[in-house]
XYZ file of C-alpha atoms in Angstrom:
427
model
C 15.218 -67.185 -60.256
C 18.116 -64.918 -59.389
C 18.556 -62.912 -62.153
C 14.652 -62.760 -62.896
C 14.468 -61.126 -58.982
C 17.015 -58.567 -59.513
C 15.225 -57.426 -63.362
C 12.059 -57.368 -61.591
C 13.509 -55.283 -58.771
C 15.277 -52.874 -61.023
C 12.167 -52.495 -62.621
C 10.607 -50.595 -59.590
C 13.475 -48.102 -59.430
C 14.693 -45.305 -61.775
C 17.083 -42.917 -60.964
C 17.267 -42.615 -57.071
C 19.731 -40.282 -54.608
C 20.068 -39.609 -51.303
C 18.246 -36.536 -49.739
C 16.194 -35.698 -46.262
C 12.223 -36.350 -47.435
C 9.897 -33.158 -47.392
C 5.921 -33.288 -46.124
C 3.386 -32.092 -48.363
C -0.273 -32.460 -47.206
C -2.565 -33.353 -49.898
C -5.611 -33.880 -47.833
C -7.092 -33.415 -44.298
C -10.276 -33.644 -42.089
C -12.950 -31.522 -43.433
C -12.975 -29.676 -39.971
C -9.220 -29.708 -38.462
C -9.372 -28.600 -34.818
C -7.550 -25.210 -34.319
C -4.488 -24.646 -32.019
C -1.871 -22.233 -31.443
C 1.572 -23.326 -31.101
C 3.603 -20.568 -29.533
C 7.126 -20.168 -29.961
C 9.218 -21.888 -26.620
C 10.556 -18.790 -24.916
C 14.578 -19.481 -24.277
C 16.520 -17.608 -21.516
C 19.779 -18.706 -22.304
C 22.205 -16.576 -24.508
C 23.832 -19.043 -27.249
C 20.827 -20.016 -29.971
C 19.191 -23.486 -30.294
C 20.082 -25.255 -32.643
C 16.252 -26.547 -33.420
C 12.769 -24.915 -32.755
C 10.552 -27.080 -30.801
C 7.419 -25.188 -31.398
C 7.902 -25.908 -34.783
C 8.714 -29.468 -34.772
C 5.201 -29.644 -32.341
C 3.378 -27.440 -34.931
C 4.484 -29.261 -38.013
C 4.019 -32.754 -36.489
C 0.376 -31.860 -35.783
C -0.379 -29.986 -39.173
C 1.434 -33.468 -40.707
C -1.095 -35.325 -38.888
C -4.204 -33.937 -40.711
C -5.976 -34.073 -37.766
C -4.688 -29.624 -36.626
C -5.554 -26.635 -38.121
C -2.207 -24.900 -36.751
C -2.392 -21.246 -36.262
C 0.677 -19.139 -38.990
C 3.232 -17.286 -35.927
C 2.663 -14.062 -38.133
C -1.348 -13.951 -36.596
C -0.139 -14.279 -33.316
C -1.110 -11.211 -30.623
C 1.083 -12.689 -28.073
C 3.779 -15.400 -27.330
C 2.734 -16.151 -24.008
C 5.349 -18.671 -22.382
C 3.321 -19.762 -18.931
C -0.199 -19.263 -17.260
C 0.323 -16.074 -15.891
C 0.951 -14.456 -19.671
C -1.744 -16.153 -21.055
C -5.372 -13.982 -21.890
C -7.642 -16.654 -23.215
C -10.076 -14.176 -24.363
C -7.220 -13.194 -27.069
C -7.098 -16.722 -28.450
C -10.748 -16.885 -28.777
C -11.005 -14.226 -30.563
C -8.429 -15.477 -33.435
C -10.240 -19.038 -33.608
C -8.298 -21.202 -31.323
C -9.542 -23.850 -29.410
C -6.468 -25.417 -27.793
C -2.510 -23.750 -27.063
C 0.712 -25.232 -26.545
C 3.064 -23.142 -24.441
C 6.806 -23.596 -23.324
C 10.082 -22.398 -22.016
C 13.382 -23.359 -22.350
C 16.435 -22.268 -19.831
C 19.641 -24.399 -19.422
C 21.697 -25.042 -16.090
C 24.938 -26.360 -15.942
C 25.304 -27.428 -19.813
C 21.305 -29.323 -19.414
C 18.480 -28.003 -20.961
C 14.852 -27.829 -19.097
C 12.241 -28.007 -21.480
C 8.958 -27.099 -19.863
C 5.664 -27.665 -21.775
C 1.829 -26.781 -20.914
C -1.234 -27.559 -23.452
C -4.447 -25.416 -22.172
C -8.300 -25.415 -23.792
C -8.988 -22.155 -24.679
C -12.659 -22.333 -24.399
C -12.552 -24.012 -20.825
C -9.646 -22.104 -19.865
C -8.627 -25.184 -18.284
C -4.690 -26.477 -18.395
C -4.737 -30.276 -20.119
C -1.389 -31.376 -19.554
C 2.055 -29.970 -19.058
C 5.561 -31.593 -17.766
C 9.012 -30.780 -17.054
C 11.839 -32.612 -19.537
C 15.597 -32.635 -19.985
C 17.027 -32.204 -23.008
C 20.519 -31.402 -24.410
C 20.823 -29.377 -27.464
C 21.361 -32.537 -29.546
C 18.001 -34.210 -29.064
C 15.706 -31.087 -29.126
C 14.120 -32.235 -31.543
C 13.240 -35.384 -30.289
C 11.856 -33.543 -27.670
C 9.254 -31.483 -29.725
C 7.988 -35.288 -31.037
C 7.883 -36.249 -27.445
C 5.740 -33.153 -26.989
C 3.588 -34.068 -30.144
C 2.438 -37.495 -28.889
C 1.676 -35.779 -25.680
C -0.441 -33.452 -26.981
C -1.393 -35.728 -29.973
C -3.134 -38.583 -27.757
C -4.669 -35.853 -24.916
C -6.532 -34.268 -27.642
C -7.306 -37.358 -29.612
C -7.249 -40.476 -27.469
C -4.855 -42.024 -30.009
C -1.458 -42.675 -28.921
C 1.127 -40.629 -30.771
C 4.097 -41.368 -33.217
C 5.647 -38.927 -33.631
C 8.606 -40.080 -32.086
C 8.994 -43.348 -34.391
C 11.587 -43.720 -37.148
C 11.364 -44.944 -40.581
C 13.568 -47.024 -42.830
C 13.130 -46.987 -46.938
C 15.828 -47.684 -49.684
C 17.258 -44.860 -52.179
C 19.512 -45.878 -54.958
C 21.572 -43.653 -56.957
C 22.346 -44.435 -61.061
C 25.955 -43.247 -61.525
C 26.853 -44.870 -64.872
C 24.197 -47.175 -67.238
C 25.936 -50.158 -65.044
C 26.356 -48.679 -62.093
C 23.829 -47.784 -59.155
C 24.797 -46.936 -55.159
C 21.636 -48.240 -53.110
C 21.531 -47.032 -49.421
C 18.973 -48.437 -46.875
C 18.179 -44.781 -45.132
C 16.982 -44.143 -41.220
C 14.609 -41.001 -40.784
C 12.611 -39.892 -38.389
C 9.011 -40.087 -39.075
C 8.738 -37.041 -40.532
C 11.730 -37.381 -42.752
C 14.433 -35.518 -40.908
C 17.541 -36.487 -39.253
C 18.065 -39.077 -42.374
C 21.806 -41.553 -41.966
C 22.945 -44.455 -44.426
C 22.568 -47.722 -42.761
C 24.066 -49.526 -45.087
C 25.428 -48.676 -48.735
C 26.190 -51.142 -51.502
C 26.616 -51.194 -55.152
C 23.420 -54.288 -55.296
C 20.235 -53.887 -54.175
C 18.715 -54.247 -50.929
C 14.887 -54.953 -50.234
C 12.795 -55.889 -47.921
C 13.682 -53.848 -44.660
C 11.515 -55.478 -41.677
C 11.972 -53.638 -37.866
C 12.217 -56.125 -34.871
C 9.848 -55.263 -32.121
C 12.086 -53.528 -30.096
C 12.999 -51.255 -32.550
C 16.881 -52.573 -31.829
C 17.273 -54.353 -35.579
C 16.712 -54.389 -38.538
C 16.262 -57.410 -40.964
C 17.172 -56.877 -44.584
C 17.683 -58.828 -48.316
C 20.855 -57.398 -49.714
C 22.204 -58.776 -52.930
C 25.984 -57.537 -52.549
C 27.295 -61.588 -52.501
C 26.372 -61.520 -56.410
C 22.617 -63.167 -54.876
C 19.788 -62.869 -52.348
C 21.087 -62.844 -48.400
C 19.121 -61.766 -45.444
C 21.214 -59.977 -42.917
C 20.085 -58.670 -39.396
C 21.575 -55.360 -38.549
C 22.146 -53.824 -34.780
C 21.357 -50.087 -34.778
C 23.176 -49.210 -31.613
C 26.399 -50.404 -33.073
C 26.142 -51.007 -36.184
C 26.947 -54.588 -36.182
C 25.645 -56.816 -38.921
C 25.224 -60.800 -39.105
C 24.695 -63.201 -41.844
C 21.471 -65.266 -41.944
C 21.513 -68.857 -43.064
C 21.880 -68.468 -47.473
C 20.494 -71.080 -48.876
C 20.617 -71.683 -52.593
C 17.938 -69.531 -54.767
C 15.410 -67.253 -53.095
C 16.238 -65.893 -49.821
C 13.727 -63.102 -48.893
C 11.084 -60.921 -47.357
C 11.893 -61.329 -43.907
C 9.640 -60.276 -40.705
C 10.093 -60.566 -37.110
C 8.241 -62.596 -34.783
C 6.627 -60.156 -32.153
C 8.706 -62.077 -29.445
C 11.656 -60.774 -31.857
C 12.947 -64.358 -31.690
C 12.036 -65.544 -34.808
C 12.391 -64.736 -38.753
C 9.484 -65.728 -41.057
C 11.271 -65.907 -44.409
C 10.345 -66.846 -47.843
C 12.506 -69.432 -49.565
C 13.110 -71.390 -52.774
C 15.641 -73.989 -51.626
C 13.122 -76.677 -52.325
C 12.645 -75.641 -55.617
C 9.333 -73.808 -55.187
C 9.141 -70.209 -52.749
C 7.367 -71.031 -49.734
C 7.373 -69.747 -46.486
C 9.675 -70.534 -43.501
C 10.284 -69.608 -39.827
C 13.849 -69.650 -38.481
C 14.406 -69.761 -34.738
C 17.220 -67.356 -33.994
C 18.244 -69.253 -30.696
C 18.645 -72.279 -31.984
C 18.771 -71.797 -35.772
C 16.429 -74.336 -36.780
C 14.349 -73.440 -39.657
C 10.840 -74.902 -40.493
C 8.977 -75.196 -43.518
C 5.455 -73.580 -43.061
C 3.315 -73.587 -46.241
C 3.471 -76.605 -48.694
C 1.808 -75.731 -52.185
C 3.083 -75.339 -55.858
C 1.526 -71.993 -55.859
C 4.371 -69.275 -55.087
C 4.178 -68.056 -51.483
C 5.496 -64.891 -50.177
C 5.224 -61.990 -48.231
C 4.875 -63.063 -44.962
C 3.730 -60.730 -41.789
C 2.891 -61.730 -38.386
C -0.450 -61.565 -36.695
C 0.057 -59.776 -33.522
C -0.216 -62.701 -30.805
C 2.286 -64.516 -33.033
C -0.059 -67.417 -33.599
C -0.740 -66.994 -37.337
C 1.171 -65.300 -40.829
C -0.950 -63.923 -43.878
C 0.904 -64.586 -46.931
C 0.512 -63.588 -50.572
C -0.631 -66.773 -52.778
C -1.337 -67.527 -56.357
C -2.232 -70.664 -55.222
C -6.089 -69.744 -56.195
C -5.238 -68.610 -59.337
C -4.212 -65.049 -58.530
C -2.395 -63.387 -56.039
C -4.609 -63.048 -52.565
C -3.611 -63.009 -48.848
C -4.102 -65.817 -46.928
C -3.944 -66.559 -42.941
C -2.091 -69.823 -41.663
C -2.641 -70.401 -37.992
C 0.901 -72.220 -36.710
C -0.312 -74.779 -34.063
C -2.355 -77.048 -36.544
C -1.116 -74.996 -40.221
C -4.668 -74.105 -40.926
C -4.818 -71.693 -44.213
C -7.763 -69.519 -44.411
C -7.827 -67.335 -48.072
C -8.428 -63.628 -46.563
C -9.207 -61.512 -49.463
C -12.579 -61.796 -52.393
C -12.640 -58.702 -53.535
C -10.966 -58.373 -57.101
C -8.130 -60.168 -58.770
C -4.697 -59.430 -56.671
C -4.884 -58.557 -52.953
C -1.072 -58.810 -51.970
C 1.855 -57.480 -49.042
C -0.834 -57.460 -46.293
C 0.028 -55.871 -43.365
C -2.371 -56.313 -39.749
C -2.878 -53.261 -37.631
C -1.696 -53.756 -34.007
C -5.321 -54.879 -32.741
C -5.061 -57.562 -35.589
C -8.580 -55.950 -36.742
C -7.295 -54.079 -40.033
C -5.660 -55.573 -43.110
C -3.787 -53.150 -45.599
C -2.588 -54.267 -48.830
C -1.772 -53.576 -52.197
C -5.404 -53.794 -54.526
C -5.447 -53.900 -57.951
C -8.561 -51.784 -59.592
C -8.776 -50.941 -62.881
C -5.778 -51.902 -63.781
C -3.518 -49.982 -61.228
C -2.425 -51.339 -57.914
C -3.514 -48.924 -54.719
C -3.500 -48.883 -51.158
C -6.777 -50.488 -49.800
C -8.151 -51.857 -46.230
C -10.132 -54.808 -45.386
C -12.009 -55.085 -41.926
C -11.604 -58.435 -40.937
C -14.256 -58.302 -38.855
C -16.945 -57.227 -41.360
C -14.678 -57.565 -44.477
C -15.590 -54.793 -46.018
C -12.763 -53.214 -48.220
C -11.900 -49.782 -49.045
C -9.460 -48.130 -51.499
C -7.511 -45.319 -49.857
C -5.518 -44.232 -52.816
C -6.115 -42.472 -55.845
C -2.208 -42.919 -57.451
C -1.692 -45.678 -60.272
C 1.338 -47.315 -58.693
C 0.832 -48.069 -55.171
C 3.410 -50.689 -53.274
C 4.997 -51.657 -49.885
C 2.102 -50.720 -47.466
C 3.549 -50.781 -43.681
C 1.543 -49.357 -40.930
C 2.314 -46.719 -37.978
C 2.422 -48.200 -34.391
C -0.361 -46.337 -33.641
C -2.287 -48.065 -36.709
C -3.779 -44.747 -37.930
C -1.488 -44.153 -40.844
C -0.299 -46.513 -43.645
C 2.641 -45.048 -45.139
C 3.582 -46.648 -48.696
C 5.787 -45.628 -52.046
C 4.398 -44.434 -55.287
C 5.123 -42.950 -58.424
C 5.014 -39.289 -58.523
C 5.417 -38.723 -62.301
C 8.684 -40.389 -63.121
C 10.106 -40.478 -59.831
C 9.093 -42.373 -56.846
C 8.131 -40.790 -53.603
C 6.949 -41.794 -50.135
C 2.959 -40.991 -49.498
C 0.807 -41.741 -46.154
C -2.716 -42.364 -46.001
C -5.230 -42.745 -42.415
C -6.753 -45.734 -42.225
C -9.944 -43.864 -42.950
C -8.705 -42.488 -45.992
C -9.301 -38.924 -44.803
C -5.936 -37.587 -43.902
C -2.959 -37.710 -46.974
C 0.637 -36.705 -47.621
C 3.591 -37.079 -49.258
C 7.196 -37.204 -47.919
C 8.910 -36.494 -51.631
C 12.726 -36.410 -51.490
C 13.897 -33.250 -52.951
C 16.693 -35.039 -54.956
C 15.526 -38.145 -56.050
C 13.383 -41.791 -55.497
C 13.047 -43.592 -52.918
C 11.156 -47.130 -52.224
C 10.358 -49.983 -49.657
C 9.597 -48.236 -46.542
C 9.385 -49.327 -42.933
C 7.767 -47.873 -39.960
C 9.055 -48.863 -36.751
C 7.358 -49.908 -33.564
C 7.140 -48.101 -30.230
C 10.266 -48.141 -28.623
């Protein structure tokens, strides 16, 4: 079972290396609203080391949802009410602006922000916020949900990170594999953890504190729980065989896991606390891939138990299965949107796997992607992007789709593959 788990998990990979992951839009709303982001004017002497205006612009061009107006058509770089001439930005085709100013007091920044509708002439939203020159560009995602959910209702996540694996091949026998933190747009990437084995599997507790991870580098499958903050790292009970695909609890106290100690992979939960581990599903059929609902009552799990791979739903308190997917032969790593509404998985058509949705509600499915080799959906906090990895030629890349399947991009590493992402929850 080992060795079969590491061939078919080198099978997934070619040649990876480590390198900050680009955004390319390959598809938006047919009708993108317009707005202006105007450069943040800065009264302080020394330059900034980041432009805010640009992170703002870039996070809402990146969201699909913006039509963001090129600096070079700009009349004016207004920086506060009094320097603003609506009329102007009428006349170029905006309907909303995002103006700022930066000035810095005693070593502190003051990052002041104001988003007006052009058409109304009315000011939306605007706040005060202190920065220091090493989180400005947290800042600009700060201001991105801001402006994000005023002009769209939906909360923004802008400020969210993302986890994914790289590898690099530095002999025929000899690969570096690094489990990489980004921001969610790619930037501001650091090596979590680097070993010369693979790691899979990287799950994000609900506070955003940990992260839960396989990692081969004993010689076979471990899962390890890392601290961000400090780095620390802890050993979760290795038991003989399989020992994978973990995923928090939403209380964060709990691991579903899947393992083979029995002899067959099935699904467990480990309580952290007290570290007492209980066997969940009970079937010959392989079980894997477990995800929690959001209220914590229930997992979906992949099963071949029918025959083929499909999700399936147990409910915890009485270990009631209920098969979730019909449509076609191999429905697998489901993943639930926040409002437990929404199931993304993997769907095979054709003959190649893509990213699909299923409403539970209605269960009507629909295929989001259009690439051959689709794999390791995992959803924004937000739940209006699924973010998954894919083969771009002979490489693999990073690609995000809306939940509506109208809004696309790519987040291709410059240098390189890269696999298994993770989107983290609000923090």
């Amino acid at each position: 079972m080992q060795r079969s788990f590491i061939c078919l998990f080198l099978c997934f990979f070619s040649l990876f290396a480590r390198a900050e992951l680009t955004v390319e839009i390959t598809q938006g709303v047919d009708e993108p609203t317009p707005i202006a982001v105007v450069p943040f004017a800065w009264s302080g002497n020394q330059a900034l080391p980041d432009d805010i205006a640009k992170v703002v612009g870039d996070d809402l061009y990146r969201s699909g949802m913006f039509k963001v107006m090129p600096r070079d058509n700009m009349l004016s770089f207004p920086s506060d009410r009094s320097s603003l001439y609506f009329r102007d930005w009428r006349i170029s085709g905006s309907e909303f602006i995002v103006i700022g100013r930066i000035s810095e007091s005693e070593g502190q920044l003051n990052v002041g922000f104001e988003l007006y509708d052009i058409l109304k002439e009315e000011r939306i939203l605007g706040e005060d916020i202190k920065a220091n020159r090493d989180n400005l560009r947290a800042v600009g995602h700060y201001i991105s949900d801001k402006v994000f959910e005023a002009l769209t209702g939906v909360r923004g996540a802008f400020s969210t990170r993302i986890v994914y694996v790289t590898a690099k091949q530095l002999a025929p026998s000899n690969h570096r594999y690094r489990l990489m933190l980004a921001d969610s747009d790619g930037h501001n990437p650091r090596t979590i953890l680097e070993s010369k084995e693979p790691i899979l599997s990287p799950a994000w507790s609900q506070d955003a504190s940990k992260l839960a991870y396989v990692s081969f580098e004993s010689g076979r499958p471990a899962v390890y729980i890392q601290y961000l903050a400090t780095g620390k790292r802890e050993k979760v009970q290795s038991f003989r065989g399989l020992n994978g695909a973990p995923a928090w609890s939403p209380d964060g106290k709990k691991l579903a896991l899947v393992l083979s100690k029995d002899g067959n992979p099935e699904v467990y939960v480990l309580d952290l606390q007290q570290r007492r581990l209980t066997r969940i599903t009970h079937h010959f059929g392989i079980d894997t891939e477990p995800s929690w609902s959001p209220d914590g009552q229930s997992l979906i799990f992949t099963s071949d138990r029918g025959g083929q791979p499909q999700i399936y739903s147990i409910y915890l308190p009485t270990r009631d299965v209920t098969r979730l997917t019909f449509e076609g032969q191999y429905n697998a790593r489901g993943r639930l949107t926040q409002d437990g509404r929404f199931l993304a998985m993997v769907h095979q058509n054709n003959g190649s796997f893509h990213i699909a949705v299923q409403d539970l509600r209605t269960g009507r499915v629909d295929l989001l992607t259009e690439t051959f080799m689709d794999e390791s959906p995992t959803i924004a906090p937000n739940g209006s992007i699924i973010l998954y990895a894919t083969q771009e030629g002979i490489r693999g890349v990073l690609a995000a789709v809306s939940l509506d399947g109208r809004v696309k991009f790519r987040l291709p590493s410059s240098d390189g593959d890269v696999r298994e992402p993770a989107w983290s929850p609000f923090r």
